[in-house]
Tab-separated table of C-alpha atoms in Angstrom:
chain	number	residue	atom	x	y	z
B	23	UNK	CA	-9.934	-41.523	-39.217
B	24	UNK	CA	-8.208	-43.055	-42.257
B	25	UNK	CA	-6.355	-40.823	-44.245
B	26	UNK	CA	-8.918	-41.211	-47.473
B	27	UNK	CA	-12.073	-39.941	-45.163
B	28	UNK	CA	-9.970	-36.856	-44.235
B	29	UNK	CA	-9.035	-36.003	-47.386
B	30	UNK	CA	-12.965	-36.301	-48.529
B	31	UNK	CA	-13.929	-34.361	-45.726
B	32	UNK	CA	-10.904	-31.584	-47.173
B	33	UNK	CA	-12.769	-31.664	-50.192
B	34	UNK	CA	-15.901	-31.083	-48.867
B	35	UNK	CA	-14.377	-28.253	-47.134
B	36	UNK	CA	-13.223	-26.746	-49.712
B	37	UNK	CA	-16.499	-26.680	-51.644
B	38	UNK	CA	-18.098	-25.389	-48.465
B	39	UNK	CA	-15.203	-22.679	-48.364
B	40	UNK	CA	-16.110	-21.821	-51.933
B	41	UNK	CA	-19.427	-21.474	-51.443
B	42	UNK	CA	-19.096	-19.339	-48.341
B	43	UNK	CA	-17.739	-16.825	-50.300
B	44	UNK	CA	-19.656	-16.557	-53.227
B	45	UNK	CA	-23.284	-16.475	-51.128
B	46	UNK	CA	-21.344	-13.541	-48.664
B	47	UNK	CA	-20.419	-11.251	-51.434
B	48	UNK	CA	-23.870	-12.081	-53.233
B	49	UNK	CA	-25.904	-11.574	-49.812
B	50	UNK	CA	-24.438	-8.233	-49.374
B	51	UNK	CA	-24.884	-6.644	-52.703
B	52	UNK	CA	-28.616	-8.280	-52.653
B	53	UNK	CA	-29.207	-6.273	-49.286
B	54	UNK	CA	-28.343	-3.680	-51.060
B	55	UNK	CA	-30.188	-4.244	-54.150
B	56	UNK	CA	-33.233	-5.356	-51.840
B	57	UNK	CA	-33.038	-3.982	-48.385
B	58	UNK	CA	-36.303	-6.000	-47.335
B	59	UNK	CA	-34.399	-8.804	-47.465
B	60	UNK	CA	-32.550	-7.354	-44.028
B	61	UNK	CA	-35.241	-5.435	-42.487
B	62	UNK	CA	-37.744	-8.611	-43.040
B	63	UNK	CA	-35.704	-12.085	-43.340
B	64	UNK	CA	-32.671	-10.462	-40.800
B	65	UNK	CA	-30.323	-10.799	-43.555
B	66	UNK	CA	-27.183	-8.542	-44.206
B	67	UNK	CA	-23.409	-9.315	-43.674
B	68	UNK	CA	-21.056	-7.067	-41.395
B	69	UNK	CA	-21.181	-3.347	-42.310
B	70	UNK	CA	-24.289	-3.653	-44.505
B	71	UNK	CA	-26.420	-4.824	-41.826
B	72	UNK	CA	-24.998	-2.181	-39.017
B	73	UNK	CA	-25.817	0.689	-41.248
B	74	UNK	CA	-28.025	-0.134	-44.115
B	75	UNK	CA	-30.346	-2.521	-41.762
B	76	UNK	CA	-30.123	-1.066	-38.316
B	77	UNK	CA	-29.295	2.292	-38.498
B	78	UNK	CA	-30.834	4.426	-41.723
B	79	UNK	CA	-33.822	2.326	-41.344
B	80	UNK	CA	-33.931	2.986	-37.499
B	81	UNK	CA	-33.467	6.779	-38.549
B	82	UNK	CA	-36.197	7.478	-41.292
B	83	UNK	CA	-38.382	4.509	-39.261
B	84	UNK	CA	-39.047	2.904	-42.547
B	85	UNK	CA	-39.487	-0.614	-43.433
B	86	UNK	CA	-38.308	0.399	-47.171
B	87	UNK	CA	-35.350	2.233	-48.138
B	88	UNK	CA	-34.758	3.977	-51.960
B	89	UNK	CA	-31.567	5.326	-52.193
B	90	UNK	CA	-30.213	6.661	-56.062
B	91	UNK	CA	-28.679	4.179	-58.187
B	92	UNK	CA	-25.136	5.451	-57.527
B	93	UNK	CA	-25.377	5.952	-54.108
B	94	UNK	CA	-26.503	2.093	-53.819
B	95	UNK	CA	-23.721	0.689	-56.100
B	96	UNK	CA	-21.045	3.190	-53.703
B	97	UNK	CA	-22.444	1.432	-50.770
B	98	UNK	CA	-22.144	-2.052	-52.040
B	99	UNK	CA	-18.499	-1.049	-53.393
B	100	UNK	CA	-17.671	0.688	-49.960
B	101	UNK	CA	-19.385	-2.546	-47.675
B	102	UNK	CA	-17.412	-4.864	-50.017
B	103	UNK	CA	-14.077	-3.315	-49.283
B	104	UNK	CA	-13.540	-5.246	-46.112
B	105	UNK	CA	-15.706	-8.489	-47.394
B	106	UNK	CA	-12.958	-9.082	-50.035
B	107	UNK	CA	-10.240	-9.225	-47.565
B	108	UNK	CA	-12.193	-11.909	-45.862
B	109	UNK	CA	-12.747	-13.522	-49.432
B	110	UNK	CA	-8.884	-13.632	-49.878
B	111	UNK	CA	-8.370	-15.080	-46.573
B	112	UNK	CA	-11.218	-17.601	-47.239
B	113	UNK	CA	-9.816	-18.565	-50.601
B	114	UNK	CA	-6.494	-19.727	-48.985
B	115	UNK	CA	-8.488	-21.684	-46.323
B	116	UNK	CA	-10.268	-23.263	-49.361
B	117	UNK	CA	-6.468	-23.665	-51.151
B	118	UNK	CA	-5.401	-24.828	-47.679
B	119	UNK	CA	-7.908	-27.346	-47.458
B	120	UNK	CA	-7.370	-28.453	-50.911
B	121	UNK	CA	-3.675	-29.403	-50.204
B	122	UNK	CA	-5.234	-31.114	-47.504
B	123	UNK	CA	-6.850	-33.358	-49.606
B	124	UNK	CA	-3.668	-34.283	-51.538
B	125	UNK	CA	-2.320	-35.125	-48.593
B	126	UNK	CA	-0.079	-32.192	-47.886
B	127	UNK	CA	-0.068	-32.456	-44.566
B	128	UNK	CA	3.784	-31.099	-43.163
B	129	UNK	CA	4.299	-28.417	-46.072
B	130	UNK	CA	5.584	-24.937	-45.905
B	131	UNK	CA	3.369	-23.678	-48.507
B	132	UNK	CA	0.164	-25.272	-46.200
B	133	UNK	CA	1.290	-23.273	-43.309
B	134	UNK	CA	1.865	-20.194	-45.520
B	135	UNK	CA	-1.068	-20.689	-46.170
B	136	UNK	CA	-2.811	-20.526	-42.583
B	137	UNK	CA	-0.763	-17.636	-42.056
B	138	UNK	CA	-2.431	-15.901	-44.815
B	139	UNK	CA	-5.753	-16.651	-43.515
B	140	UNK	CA	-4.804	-15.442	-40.194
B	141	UNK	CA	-3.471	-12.538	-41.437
B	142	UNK	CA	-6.451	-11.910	-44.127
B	143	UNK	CA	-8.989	-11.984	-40.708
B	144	UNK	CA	-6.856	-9.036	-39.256
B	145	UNK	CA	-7.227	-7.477	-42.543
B	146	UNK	CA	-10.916	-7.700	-42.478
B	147	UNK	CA	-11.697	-5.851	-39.215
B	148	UNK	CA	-9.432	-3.328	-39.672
B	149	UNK	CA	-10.988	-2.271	-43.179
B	150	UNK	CA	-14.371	-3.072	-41.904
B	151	UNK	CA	-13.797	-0.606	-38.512
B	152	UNK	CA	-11.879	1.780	-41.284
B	153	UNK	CA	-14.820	1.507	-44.452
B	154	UNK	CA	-17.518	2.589	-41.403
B	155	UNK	CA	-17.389	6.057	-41.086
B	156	UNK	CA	-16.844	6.181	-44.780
B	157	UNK	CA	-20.354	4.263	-45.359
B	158	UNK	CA	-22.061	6.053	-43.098
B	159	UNK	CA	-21.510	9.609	-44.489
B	160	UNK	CA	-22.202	8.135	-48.035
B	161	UNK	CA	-25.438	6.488	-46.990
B	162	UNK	CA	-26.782	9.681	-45.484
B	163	UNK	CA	-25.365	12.378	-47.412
B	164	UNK	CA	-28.742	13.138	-49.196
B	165	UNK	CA	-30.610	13.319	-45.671
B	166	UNK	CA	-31.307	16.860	-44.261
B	167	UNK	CA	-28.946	18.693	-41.866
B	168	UNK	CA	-29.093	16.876	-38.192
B	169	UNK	CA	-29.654	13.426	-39.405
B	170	UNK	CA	-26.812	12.847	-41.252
B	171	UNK	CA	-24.581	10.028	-39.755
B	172	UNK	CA	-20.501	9.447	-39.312
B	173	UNK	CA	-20.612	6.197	-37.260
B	174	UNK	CA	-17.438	3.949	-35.639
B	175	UNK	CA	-18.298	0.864	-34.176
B	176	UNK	CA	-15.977	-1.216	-32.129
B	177	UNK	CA	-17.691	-4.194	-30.674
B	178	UNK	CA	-16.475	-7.589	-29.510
B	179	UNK	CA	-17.021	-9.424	-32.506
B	180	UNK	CA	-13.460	-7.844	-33.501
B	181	UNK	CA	-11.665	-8.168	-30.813
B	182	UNK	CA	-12.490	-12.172	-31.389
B	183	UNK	CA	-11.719	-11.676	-34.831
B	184	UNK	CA	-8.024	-10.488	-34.121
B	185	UNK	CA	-7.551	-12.700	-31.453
B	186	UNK	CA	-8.297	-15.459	-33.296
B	187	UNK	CA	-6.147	-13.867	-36.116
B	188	UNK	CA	-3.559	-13.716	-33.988
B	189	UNK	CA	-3.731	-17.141	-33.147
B	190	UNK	CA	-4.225	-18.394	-36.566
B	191	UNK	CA	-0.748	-16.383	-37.343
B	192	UNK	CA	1.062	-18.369	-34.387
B	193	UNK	CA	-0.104	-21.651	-35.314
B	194	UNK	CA	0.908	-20.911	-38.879
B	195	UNK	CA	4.545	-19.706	-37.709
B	196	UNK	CA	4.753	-22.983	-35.409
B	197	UNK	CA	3.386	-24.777	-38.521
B	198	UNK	CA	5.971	-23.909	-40.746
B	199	UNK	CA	8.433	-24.259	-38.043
B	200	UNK	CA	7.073	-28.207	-37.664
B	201	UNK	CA	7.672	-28.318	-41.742
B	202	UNK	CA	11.086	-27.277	-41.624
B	203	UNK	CA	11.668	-29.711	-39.078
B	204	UNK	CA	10.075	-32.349	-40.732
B	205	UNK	CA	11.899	-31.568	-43.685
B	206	UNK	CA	15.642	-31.720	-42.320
B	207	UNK	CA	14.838	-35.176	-40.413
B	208	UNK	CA	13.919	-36.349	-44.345
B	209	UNK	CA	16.949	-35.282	-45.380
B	210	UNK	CA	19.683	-37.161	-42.901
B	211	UNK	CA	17.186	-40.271	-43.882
């Protein structure tokens, strides 16, 4: 692969990076805004689809859920908590790709840059098992006694997510290691 097809295909990643992370934040506050869009089309992103989707619609065994005004913008602030972590991490990936493209291959700040992404994914499921229990008292605090929900979900989507997180982080430490390498056999050159 010549290095002018890799650095298109960097580009393209980028864009693709980009749009990843507009159309997640804009998915989730649209299941929100629209919650047909979950129960019908099986759309909804990470905490909004385990609660909004699954569960309150599972417990009042509607197809249609109207929650107040307020209590829909505090869910889409509260389910975007951990999205925006991801976001960050996802923007350096994008910036990571980008440098990429120029050709910064062996450069401290590219695996800084991997490290934050790694360390962005760790972020995420730790806010997303943390916002839970939070969204699921606000979702249901207008339902009667009994049916009101505090939910905590563990499942094995997260322990992926840290292991791969974890990984990420070492191959961004061994990375930057490689760079500083590179960098001192430059300088005896």
């Amino acid at each position: 692969m010549t290095s002018n097809h890799l650095a298109q295909i960097s580009q393209r990643m980028a864009t693709a990076t980009l749009a990843l992370i507009i159309s997640m934040l804009l998915l989730n506050t649209a299941v929100w805004l629209y919650p047909n869009l979950g129960t019908t089309y099986g759309l909804g992103f990470g905490l909004t689809e385990r609660l909004l989707v699954d569960r309150l619609l599972a417990a009042t065994g509607e197809q249609t859920v109207s929650l107040p005004w307020w209590q829909t913008l505090g869910g889409i602030l509260l389910s975007s908590v951990p999205l925006l972590a991801l976001a960050c991490g996802l923007n350096h990936l994008r910036r990571l790709f980008q440098s990429y493209a120029r050709g910064e291959y062996f450069s401290s700040d590219a695996a800084s840059r991997l490290g934050k992404v790694g360390w962005a994914v760790a972020i995420w499921v730790v806010l997303d098992f943390l916002c839970e229990p939070m969204l699921s008292a606000w979702v249901t605090m207008n339902a009667p006694v009994g049916e009101r929900l505090i939910t905590l979900s563990v499942t094995a989507p997260s322990f992926v997510a840290l292991f791969l997180a974890a990984c990420i982080s070492v191959i961004a430490r061994i990375l930057h290691e490689a760079s500083d390498l590179d960098s001192e056999s430059r300088s005896f050159v």
